[in-house]
Amino acid sequence: MTTKPGAAAQTRSERSDTRSLVLNGELLIYGVIDPYLWDEFDTSVRAIDVMASLAELSADETINVRINSPGGSVIEGLAIYNALKAWGKPIRVQVDAMAASIASIIAMAGDEIVMAENATMMIHDPWAVAVGNADDLRAMADEIDRQKAILINIYAAKSGLSAEEISAMMASETYMSAGEAVARGFATSVAEAMRTAACARLSNDQLARLLVAPIKLRAERPSPAAPAAQPQETIMVDPVPGGGTPAAAPPAAPPVTVPSAPPVDTAAVRAEAVRLERERTTGILAQARSARISADDPFVVALLNGDRQLIDARADIMEEWARRQETRDDNPPGDPRPSGIVVNADSVDRWVQGAQRGLMIRAGLVKSEDADRGNEFVGLTLAEMARSALTMRGVRNGHRDRMSMVGLAFTTMNAGPGYHSSSDFGNVIQNVAYRAMMRGYEEVDESFPLWTGTGTASDFRPIARVDLGLFPNLDKVEEGAEYTYGTIADTGTTVQIASYGKMFAITRQAIINDDLGFFDRVPRRMGRAAKRTIGNLVYAILNGNPTMQDGVALFHANHGNLAGAGAAISVASVGAVEAAMGVQKDEAGIGTSAGVVPKYMLVPITLKMAANTIMTAANTPGDGAQIANPVRGLATVVADSRLSGTAWYMAADPAQTDTIEVTYLDGVQEPFMDQREGWSVDGTEFKVRMDAGVKALHWRGLYKQPGA
């Protein structure tokens, strides 16, 4: 059985937890639609208050509802709408300024919907904030769609528009003026300007609610001893339309005396005044906070202590904010325009950041921190993350199987401002794969950077490297004589870089199988391989003994850098190498007192212990006389598995003497990763490449001992 609310109306005295929204015989829906009152001064509109107020108006034949609301809770708004529709009496709705969001649904409850000439109505899609796992988010999305369908039915029933038209208007968040709302069927008429009545007929309670003096003035006013006698009300005669002589007046009726009204409840007046003042104070502080003006700012304090109405105080705050923006220190020179706008990351940027961080945590590339506790992507599989990327872009994918859904995620991209060259999901995959590749690159403990030089090339063409050699002696310059130019030898060495790389693919099957190995093992190993490739090229020069620019092998007797007889590592053999390098001269036959000084000793892994013994022993190893070791600390031992046999080498400091140079494109010593949508595979392909070149610039700084 159904019961109309009007059939069993309660008075407000029976519900002490409700508030009256009735003023001057009208139901006022002024404020945010919210089921909760956060404090006693909150102006939110609750459904329970609307029902209690309808009970107050149970004697009225027509319920007059006035609306000025930005909207609020969908569920609470639907409860208000249903209460008005079920009341069983004609409902006349007047939109005084704004009926937005769910407030526009409440307006649809009116049998007559009148809008002020300057009023606005706005409709849009419902939205919500959700937290939880993937199933929770999908359930919330379904609930939002269900609520939208309910709202569409209400709008369509009132306006006569189709559901498709209503849905499009909601999706684009449509604002309508009074005339547009009438034209589209959302309102029945536009209100005309009202004439001011000569005298408002208000009850004492209503009069007390409206006519409240400011607190500081009321406090100075003494309470009246007794109410003053009420003046007699005179019936006013309307003038004759169009002017002219009035018709003969009927015989004068005896004056009617209006009985005196009961005295005003001063306690209620005082309580209402306190409420209004606190509401004004709260509104001023909220507006100041929005304008980033502190509550103890002298400007705000002056507003609080003054008697400016809230609407005027809000305007003052915005003017003050604009004035302060004009005078900010960080404004561009000569440009007085405000510069207080802060650009924050949009929803796409936040999604990419959260998804990338979550995937890196799952792949073990980073450790989870306290800030990651709210990252919902940590719990998503790769397929769920792909679906999330589509949902974030508004791409419907519920009808797709997982294989086609993942494929769509790899290709869907932003077509508006902030265009991405690849999909959001693909960007996340690439960024995480790149981090894994760099982790592998940095993990490799390569030895070649210790003793080789580093160069830079801007392209892939051969580049001449000039061997500065040793600069000639300075000439004595007599008084008044001219300085002469010195000559520098040029050996004509050229270096050229090349690209080295491999490809790998992340398939849709790997995404569906949630195979995180593709984000750890594969890219990480590719990063290691990139660095090892350069090391292989460096040690290939030592092992291969290439021909130099003079047509002679790198290590050759003609270059004075190859021992005539092999010798094991010992104090004597190391001393012999040091002596041989010390007598090296440049192309012009110029030497120095120290010659070329060895700094690094390059040995196979099998000779590492012997080399370290010679370089660190305080006394000459094997000498019973305990003679001091003359080569102690001469060079840093560098052992590498790519050197084999018995041969060992000495190398000079590359900053002092040209030895072997590793040249990088634009000086970038890290590998590159390129991505493209898979053509030969269902997924995405990645290419890891290094752009580098390795060349022995000169033989002078290198020496080879064949060993024994």
JSON list of N, CA and C in Angstrom, two decimals, residues 411-465:
[
{"chain": "A", "resi": 411, "resn": "THR", "atom": "N", "xyz": [47.09, 0.98, -29.06]},
{"chain": "A", "resi": 411, "resn": "THR", "atom": "CA", "xyz": [46.94, 1.90, -30.18]},
{"chain": "A", "resi": 411, "resn": "THR", "atom": "C", "xyz": [46.13, 3.14, -29.85]},
{"chain": "A", "resi": 412, "resn": "THR", "atom": "N", "xyz": [45.38, 3.13, -28.73]},
{"chain": "A", "resi": 412, "resn": "THR", "atom": "CA", "xyz": [44.55, 4.29, -28.39]},
{"chain": "A", "resi": 412, "resn": "THR", "atom": "C", "xyz": [45.42, 5.41, -27.87]},
{"chain": "A", "resi": 413, "resn": "MET", "atom": "N", "xyz": [45.27, 6.59, -28.44]},
{"chain": "A", "resi": 413, "resn": "MET", "atom": "CA", "xyz": [46.07, 7.73, -28.01]},
{"chain": "A", "resi": 413, "resn": "MET", "atom": "C", "xyz": [45.18, 8.95, -27.93]},
{"chain": "A", "resi": 414, "resn": "ASN", "atom": "N", "xyz": [45.73, 9.99, -27.32]},
{"chain": "A", "resi": 414, "resn": "ASN", "atom": "CA", "xyz": [44.99, 11.24, -27.17]},
{"chain": "A", "resi": 414, "resn": "ASN", "atom": "C", "xyz": [45.00, 11.99, -28.48]},
{"chain": "A", "resi": 415, "resn": "ALA", "atom": "N", "xyz": [43.84, 12.35, -28.97]},
{"chain": "A", "resi": 415, "resn": "ALA", "atom": "CA", "xyz": [43.75, 13.08, -30.23]},
{"chain": "A", "resi": 415, "resn": "ALA", "atom": "C", "xyz": [43.53, 14.56, -30.02]},
{"chain": "A", "resi": 416, "resn": "GLY", "atom": "N", "xyz": [43.49, 15.02, -28.79]},
{"chain": "A", "resi": 416, "resn": "GLY", "atom": "CA", "xyz": [43.27, 16.42, -28.50]},
{"chain": "A", "resi": 416, "resn": "GLY", "atom": "C", "xyz": [44.54, 17.08, -28.03]},
{"chain": "A", "resi": 417, "resn": "PRO", "atom": "N", "xyz": [44.41, 18.20, -27.29]},
{"chain": "A", "resi": 417, "resn": "PRO", "atom": "CA", "xyz": [45.58, 18.86, -26.75]},
{"chain": "A", "resi": 417, "resn": "PRO", "atom": "C", "xyz": [46.38, 17.90, -25.88]},
{"chain": "A", "resi": 418, "resn": "GLY", "atom": "N", "xyz": [47.70, 18.05, -25.92]},
{"chain": "A", "resi": 418, "resn": "GLY", "atom": "CA", "xyz": [48.54, 17.14, -25.17]},
{"chain": "A", "resi": 418, "resn": "GLY", "atom": "C", "xyz": [48.71, 15.82, -25.89]},
{"chain": "A", "resi": 419, "resn": "TYR", "atom": "N", "xyz": [48.71, 15.84, -27.25]},
{"chain": "A", "resi": 419, "resn": "TYR", "atom": "CA", "xyz": [48.78, 14.63, -28.06]},
{"chain": "A", "resi": 419, "resn": "TYR", "atom": "C", "xyz": [50.04, 13.84, -27.74]},
{"chain": "A", "resi": 420, "resn": "HIS", "atom": "N", "xyz": [49.88, 12.52, -27.60]},
{"chain": "A", "resi": 420, "resn": "HIS", "atom": "CA", "xyz": [51.00, 11.63, -27.37]},
{"chain": "A", "resi": 420, "resn": "HIS", "atom": "C", "xyz": [51.31, 10.88, -28.66]},
{"chain": "A", "resi": 421, "resn": "SER", "atom": "N", "xyz": [52.62, 10.64, -28.88]},
{"chain": "A", "resi": 421, "resn": "SER", "atom": "CA", "xyz": [52.99, 9.94, -30.10]},
{"chain": "A", "resi": 421, "resn": "SER", "atom": "C", "xyz": [52.65, 8.46, -30.02]},
{"chain": "A", "resi": 422, "resn": "SER", "atom": "N", "xyz": [52.41, 7.95, -28.86]},
{"chain": "A", "resi": 422, "resn": "SER", "atom": "CA", "xyz": [51.99, 6.56, -28.70]},
{"chain": "A", "resi": 422, "resn": "SER", "atom": "C", "xyz": [50.92, 6.52, -27.63]},
{"chain": "A", "resi": 423, "resn": "SER", "atom": "N", "xyz": [50.35, 5.33, -27.43]},
{"chain": "A", "resi": 423, "resn": "SER", "atom": "CA", "xyz": [49.25, 5.21, -26.48]},
{"chain": "A", "resi": 423, "resn": "SER", "atom": "C", "xyz": [49.75, 5.43, -25.06]},
{"chain": "A", "resi": 424, "resn": "ASP", "atom": "N", "xyz": [48.80, 5.76, -24.17]},
{"chain": "A", "resi": 424, "resn": "ASP", "atom": "CA", "xyz": [49.16, 5.95, -22.76]},
{"chain": "A", "resi": 424, "resn": "ASP", "atom": "C", "xyz": [49.68, 4.64, -22.18]},
{"chain": "A", "resi": 425, "resn": "PHE", "atom": "N", "xyz": [49.01, 3.54, -22.50]},
{"chain": "A", "resi": 425, "resn": "PHE", "atom": "CA", "xyz": [49.46, 2.25, -22.01]},
{"chain": "A", "resi": 425, "resn": "PHE", "atom": "C", "xyz": [50.82, 1.90, -22.59]},
{"chain": "A", "resi": 426, "resn": "GLY", "atom": "N", "xyz": [51.00, 2.16, -23.88]},
{"chain": "A", "resi": 426, "resn": "GLY", "atom": "CA", "xyz": [52.30, 1.91, -24.51]},
{"chain": "A", "resi": 426, "resn": "GLY", "atom": "C", "xyz": [53.40, 2.76, -23.91]},
{"chain": "A", "resi": 427, "resn": "ASN", "atom": "N", "xyz": [53.07, 4.01, -23.55]},
{"chain": "A", "resi": 427, "resn": "ASN", "atom": "CA", "xyz": [54.07, 4.88, -22.91]},
{"chain": "A", "resi": 427, "resn": "ASN", "atom": "C", "xyz": [54.52, 4.30, -21.58]},
{"chain": "A", "resi": 428, "resn": "VAL", "atom": "N", "xyz": [53.56, 3.81, -20.81]},
{"chain": "A", "resi": 428, "resn": "VAL", "atom": "CA", "xyz": [53.91, 3.23, -19.51]},
{"chain": "A", "resi": 428, "resn": "VAL", "atom": "C", "xyz": [54.81, 2.01, -19.72]},
{"chain": "A", "resi": 429, "resn": "ILE", "atom": "N", "xyz": [54.44, 1.14, -20.65]},
{"chain": "A", "resi": 429, "resn": "ILE", "atom": "CA", "xyz": [55.23, -0.05, -20.94]},
{"chain": "A", "resi": 429, "resn": "ILE", "atom": "C", "xyz": [56.65, 0.35, -21.35]},
{"chain": "A", "resi": 430, "resn": "GLN", "atom": "N", "xyz": [56.77, 1.34, -22.23]},
{"chain": "A", "resi": 430, "resn": "GLN", "atom": "CA", "xyz": [58.09, 1.76, -22.70]},
{"chain": "A", "resi": 430, "resn": "GLN", "atom": "C", "xyz": [58.92, 2.37, -21.57]},
{"chain": "A", "resi": 431, "resn": "ASN", "atom": "N", "xyz": [58.30, 3.21, -20.75]},
{"chain": "A", "resi": 431, "resn": "ASN", "atom": "CA", "xyz": [59.04, 3.85, -19.66]},
{"chain": "A", "resi": 431, "resn": "ASN", "atom": "C", "xyz": [59.57, 2.82, -18.67]},
{"chain": "A", "resi": 432, "resn": "VAL", "atom": "N", "xyz": [58.75, 1.84, -18.34]},
{"chain": "A", "resi": 432, "resn": "VAL", "atom": "CA", "xyz": [59.20, 0.82, -17.40]},
{"chain": "A", "resi": 432, "resn": "VAL", "atom": "C", "xyz": [60.27, -0.05, -18.03]},
{"chain": "A", "resi": 433, "resn": "ALA", "atom": "N", "xyz": [60.10, -0.42, -19.29]},
{"chain": "A", "resi": 433, "resn": "ALA", "atom": "CA", "xyz": [61.12, -1.21, -19.98]},
{"chain": "A", "resi": 433, "resn": "ALA", "atom": "C", "xyz": [62.44, -0.44, -20.06]},
{"chain": "A", "resi": 434, "resn": "TYR", "atom": "N", "xyz": [62.36, 0.87, -20.28]},
{"chain": "A", "resi": 434, "resn": "TYR", "atom": "CA", "xyz": [63.57, 1.68, -20.35]},
{"chain": "A", "resi": 434, "resn": "TYR", "atom": "C", "xyz": [64.27, 1.71, -18.99]},
{"chain": "A", "resi": 435, "resn": "ARG", "atom": "N", "xyz": [63.49, 1.85, -17.91]},
{"chain": "A", "resi": 435, "resn": "ARG", "atom": "CA", "xyz": [64.09, 1.83, -16.57]},
{"chain": "A", "resi": 435, "resn": "ARG", "atom": "C", "xyz": [64.80, 0.50, -16.33]},
{"chain": "A", "resi": 436, "resn": "ALA", "atom": "N", "xyz": [64.17, -0.60, -16.74]},
{"chain": "A", "resi": 436, "resn": "ALA", "atom": "CA", "xyz": [64.80, -1.91, -16.56]},
{"chain": "A", "resi": 436, "resn": "ALA", "atom": "C", "xyz": [66.08, -2.02, -17.39]},
{"chain": "A", "resi": 437, "resn": "MET", "atom": "N", "xyz": [66.04, -1.49, -18.62]},
{"chain": "A", "resi": 437, "resn": "MET", "atom": "CA", "xyz": [67.24, -1.52, -19.46]},
{"chain": "A", "resi": 437, "resn": "MET", "atom": "C", "xyz": [68.38, -0.73, -18.81]},
{"chain": "A", "resi": 438, "resn": "MET", "atom": "N", "xyz": [68.06, 0.45, -18.30]},
{"chain": "A", "resi": 438, "resn": "MET", "atom": "CA", "xyz": [69.09, 1.27, -17.66]},
{"chain": "A", "resi": 438, "resn": "MET", "atom": "C", "xyz": [69.59, 0.62, -16.37]},
{"chain": "A", "resi": 439, "resn": "ARG", "atom": "N", "xyz": [68.72, -0.09, -15.67]},
{"chain": "A", "resi": 439, "resn": "ARG", "atom": "CA", "xyz": [69.17, -0.80, -14.48]},
{"chain": "A", "resi": 439, "resn": "ARG", "atom": "C", "xyz": [70.24, -1.82, -14.87]},
{"chain": "A", "resi": 440, "resn": "GLY", "atom": "N", "xyz": [69.99, -2.57, -15.96]},
{"chain": "A", "resi": 440, "resn": "GLY", "atom": "CA", "xyz": [70.97, -3.53, -16.43]},
{"chain": "A", "resi": 440, "resn": "GLY", "atom": "C", "xyz": [72.25, -2.87, -16.90]},
{"chain": "A", "resi": 441, "resn": "TYR", "atom": "N", "xyz": [72.12, -1.73, -17.59]},
{"chain": "A", "resi": 441, "resn": "TYR", "atom": "CA", "xyz": [73.30, -1.01, -18.09]},
{"chain": "A", "resi": 441, "resn": "TYR", "atom": "C", "xyz": [74.19, -0.55, -16.93]},
{"chain": "A", "resi": 442, "resn": "GLU", "atom": "N", "xyz": [73.54, -0.05, -15.86]},
{"chain": "A", "resi": 442, "resn": "GLU", "atom": "CA", "xyz": [74.31, 0.44, -14.72]},
{"chain": "A", "resi": 442, "resn": "GLU", "atom": "C", "xyz": [74.87, -0.68, -13.87]},
{"chain": "A", "resi": 443, "resn": "GLU", "atom": "N", "xyz": [74.27, -1.87, -13.94]},
{"chain": "A", "resi": 443, "resn": "GLU", "atom": "CA", "xyz": [74.73, -3.00, -13.12]},
{"chain": "A", "resi": 443, "resn": "GLU", "atom": "C", "xyz": [76.03, -3.60, -13.64]},
{"chain": "A", "resi": 444, "resn": "VAL", "atom": "N", "xyz": [76.32, -3.44, -14.93]},
{"chain": "A", "resi": 444, "resn": "VAL", "atom": "CA", "xyz": [77.50, -4.07, -15.52]},
{"chain": "A", "resi": 444, "resn": "VAL", "atom": "C", "xyz": [78.76, -3.38, -14.99]},
{"chain": "A", "resi": 445, "resn": "ASP", "atom": "N", "xyz": [79.65, -4.17, -14.43]},
{"chain": "A", "resi": 445, "resn": "ASP", "atom": "CA", "xyz": [80.90, -3.63, -13.89]},
{"chain": "A", "resi": 445, "resn": "ASP", "atom": "C", "xyz": [81.97, -3.72, -14.97]},
{"chain": "A", "resi": 446, "resn": "GLU", "atom": "N", "xyz": [81.89, -2.86, -15.97]},
{"chain": "A", "resi": 446, "resn": "GLU", "atom": "CA", "xyz": [82.85, -2.87, -17.06]},
{"chain": "A", "resi": 446, "resn": "GLU", "atom": "C", "xyz": [84.16, -2.20, -16.63]},
{"chain": "A", "resi": 447, "resn": "SER", "atom": "N", "xyz": [85.26, -2.68, -17.20]},
{"chain": "A", "resi": 447, "resn": "SER", "atom": "CA", "xyz": [86.58, -2.16, -16.82]},
{"chain": "A", "resi": 447, "resn": "SER", "atom": "C", "xyz": [87.12, -1.11, -17.78]},
{"chain": "A", "resi": 448, "resn": "PHE", "atom": "N", "xyz": [86.62, -1.09, -19.02]},
{"chain": "A", "resi": 448, "resn": "PHE", "atom": "CA", "xyz": [87.22, -0.20, -20.01]},
{"chain": "A", "resi": 448, "resn": "PHE", "atom": "C", "xyz": [87.11, 1.29, -19.68]},
{"chain": "A", "resi": 449, "resn": "PRO", "atom": "N", "xyz": [85.99, 1.77, -18.99]},
{"chain": "A", "resi": 449, "resn": "PRO", "atom": "CA", "xyz": [85.95, 3.20, -18.70]},
{"chain": "A", "resi": 449, "resn": "PRO", "atom": "C", "xyz": [87.09, 3.68, -17.80]},
{"chain": "A", "resi": 450, "resn": "LEU", "atom": "N", "xyz": [87.76, 2.76, -17.08]},
{"chain": "A", "resi": 450, "resn": "LEU", "atom": "CA", "xyz": [88.83, 3.17, -16.17]},
{"chain": "A", "resi": 450, "resn": "LEU", "atom": "C", "xyz": [90.05, 3.70, -16.92]},
{"chain": "A", "resi": 451, "resn": "TRP", "atom": "N", "xyz": [90.37, 3.11, -18.08]},
{"chain": "A", "resi": 451, "resn": "TRP", "atom": "CA", "xyz": [91.66, 3.42, -18.70]},
{"chain": "A", "resi": 451, "resn": "TRP", "atom": "C", "xyz": [91.56, 3.95, -20.14]},
{"chain": "A", "resi": 452, "resn": "THR", "atom": "N", "xyz": [90.33, 4.08, -20.68]},
{"chain": "A", "resi": 452, "resn": "THR", "atom": "CA", "xyz": [90.18, 4.61, -22.03]},
{"chain": "A", "resi": 452, "resn": "THR", "atom": "C", "xyz": [89.70, 6.06, -21.99]},
{"chain": "A", "resi": 453, "resn": "GLY", "atom": "N", "xyz": [89.93, 6.76, -23.08]},
{"chain": "A", "resi": 453, "resn": "GLY", "atom": "CA", "xyz": [89.45, 8.13, -23.20]},
{"chain": "A", "resi": 453, "resn": "GLY", "atom": "C", "xyz": [88.02, 8.16, -23.74]},
{"chain": "A", "resi": 454, "resn": "THR", "atom": "N", "xyz": [87.38, 9.32, -23.64]},
{"chain": "A", "resi": 454, "resn": "THR", "atom": "CA", "xyz": [85.99, 9.49, -24.10]},
{"chain": "A", "resi": 454, "resn": "THR", "atom": "C", "xyz": [85.93, 10.65, -25.08]},
{"chain": "A", "resi": 455, "resn": "GLY", "atom": "N", "xyz": [85.24, 10.41, -26.21]},
{"chain": "A", "resi": 455, "resn": "GLY", "atom": "CA", "xyz": [85.08, 11.46, -27.20]},
{"chain": "A", "resi": 455, "resn": "GLY", "atom": "C", "xyz": [83.63, 11.65, -27.59]},
{"chain": "A", "resi": 456, "resn": "THR", "atom": "N", "xyz": [83.37, 12.69, -28.39]},
{"chain": "A", "resi": 456, "resn": "THR", "atom": "CA", "xyz": [82.01, 13.03, -28.81]},
{"chain": "A", "resi": 456, "resn": "THR", "atom": "C", "xyz": [81.99, 13.27, -30.31]},
{"chain": "A", "resi": 457, "resn": "ALA", "atom": "N", "xyz": [80.94, 12.76, -30.95]},
{"chain": "A", "resi": 457, "resn": "ALA", "atom": "CA", "xyz": [80.72, 13.00, -32.37]},
{"chain": "A", "resi": 457, "resn": "ALA", "atom": "C", "xyz": [79.29, 13.47, -32.56]},
{"chain": "A", "resi": 458, "resn": "SER", "atom": "N", "xyz": [79.09, 14.37, -33.50]},
{"chain": "A", "resi": 458, "resn": "SER", "atom": "CA", "xyz": [77.76, 14.91, -33.73]},
{"chain": "A", "resi": 458, "resn": "SER", "atom": "C", "xyz": [77.00, 14.16, -34.82]},
{"chain": "A", "resi": 459, "resn": "ASP", "atom": "N", "xyz": [77.70, 13.29, -35.57]},
{"chain": "A", "resi": 459, "resn": "ASP", "atom": "CA", "xyz": [77.05, 12.50, -36.61]},
{"chain": "A", "resi": 459, "resn": "ASP", "atom": "C", "xyz": [77.87, 11.25, -36.86]},
{"chain": "A", "resi": 460, "resn": "PHE", "atom": "N", "xyz": [77.52, 10.53, -37.94]},
{"chain": "A", "resi": 460, "resn": "PHE", "atom": "CA", "xyz": [78.15, 9.24, -38.22]},
{"chain": "A", "resi": 460, "resn": "PHE", "atom": "C", "xyz": [79.28, 9.35, -39.24]},
{"chain": "A", "resi": 461, "resn": "ARG", "atom": "N", "xyz": [79.68, 10.56, -39.62]},
{"chain": "A", "resi": 461, "resn": "ARG", "atom": "CA", "xyz": [80.75, 10.72, -40.60]},
{"chain": "A", "resi": 461, "resn": "ARG", "atom": "C", "xyz": [82.11, 10.55, -39.92]},
{"chain": "A", "resi": 462, "resn": "PRO", "atom": "N", "xyz": [83.15, 10.14, -40.71]},
{"chain": "A", "resi": 462, "resn": "PRO", "atom": "CA", "xyz": [84.50, 10.04, -40.13]},
{"chain": "A", "resi": 462, "resn": "PRO", "atom": "C", "xyz": [84.96, 11.40, -39.62]},
{"chain": "A", "resi": 463, "resn": "ILE", "atom": "N", "xyz": [85.61, 11.38, -38.45]},
{"chain": "A", "resi": 463, "resn": "ILE", "atom": "CA", "xyz": [86.07, 12.62, -37.83]},
{"chain": "A", "resi": 463, "resn": "ILE", "atom": "C", "xyz": [87.58, 12.52, -37.61]},
{"chain": "A", "resi": 464, "resn": "ALA", "atom": "N", "xyz": [88.30, 13.55, -38.03]},
{"chain": "A", "resi": 464, "resn": "ALA", "atom": "CA", "xyz": [89.76, 13.57, -37.86]},
{"chain": "A", "resi": 464, "resn": "ALA", "atom": "C", "xyz": [90.09, 13.88, -36.42]},
{"chain": "A", "resi": 465, "resn": "ARG", "atom": "N", "xyz": [91.00, 13.11, -35.85]},
{"chain": "A", "resi": 465, "resn": "ARG", "atom": "CA", "xyz": [91.50, 13.35, -34.51]},
{"chain": "A", "resi": 465, "resn": "ARG", "atom": "C", "xyz": [92.95, 13.81, -34.63]}
]
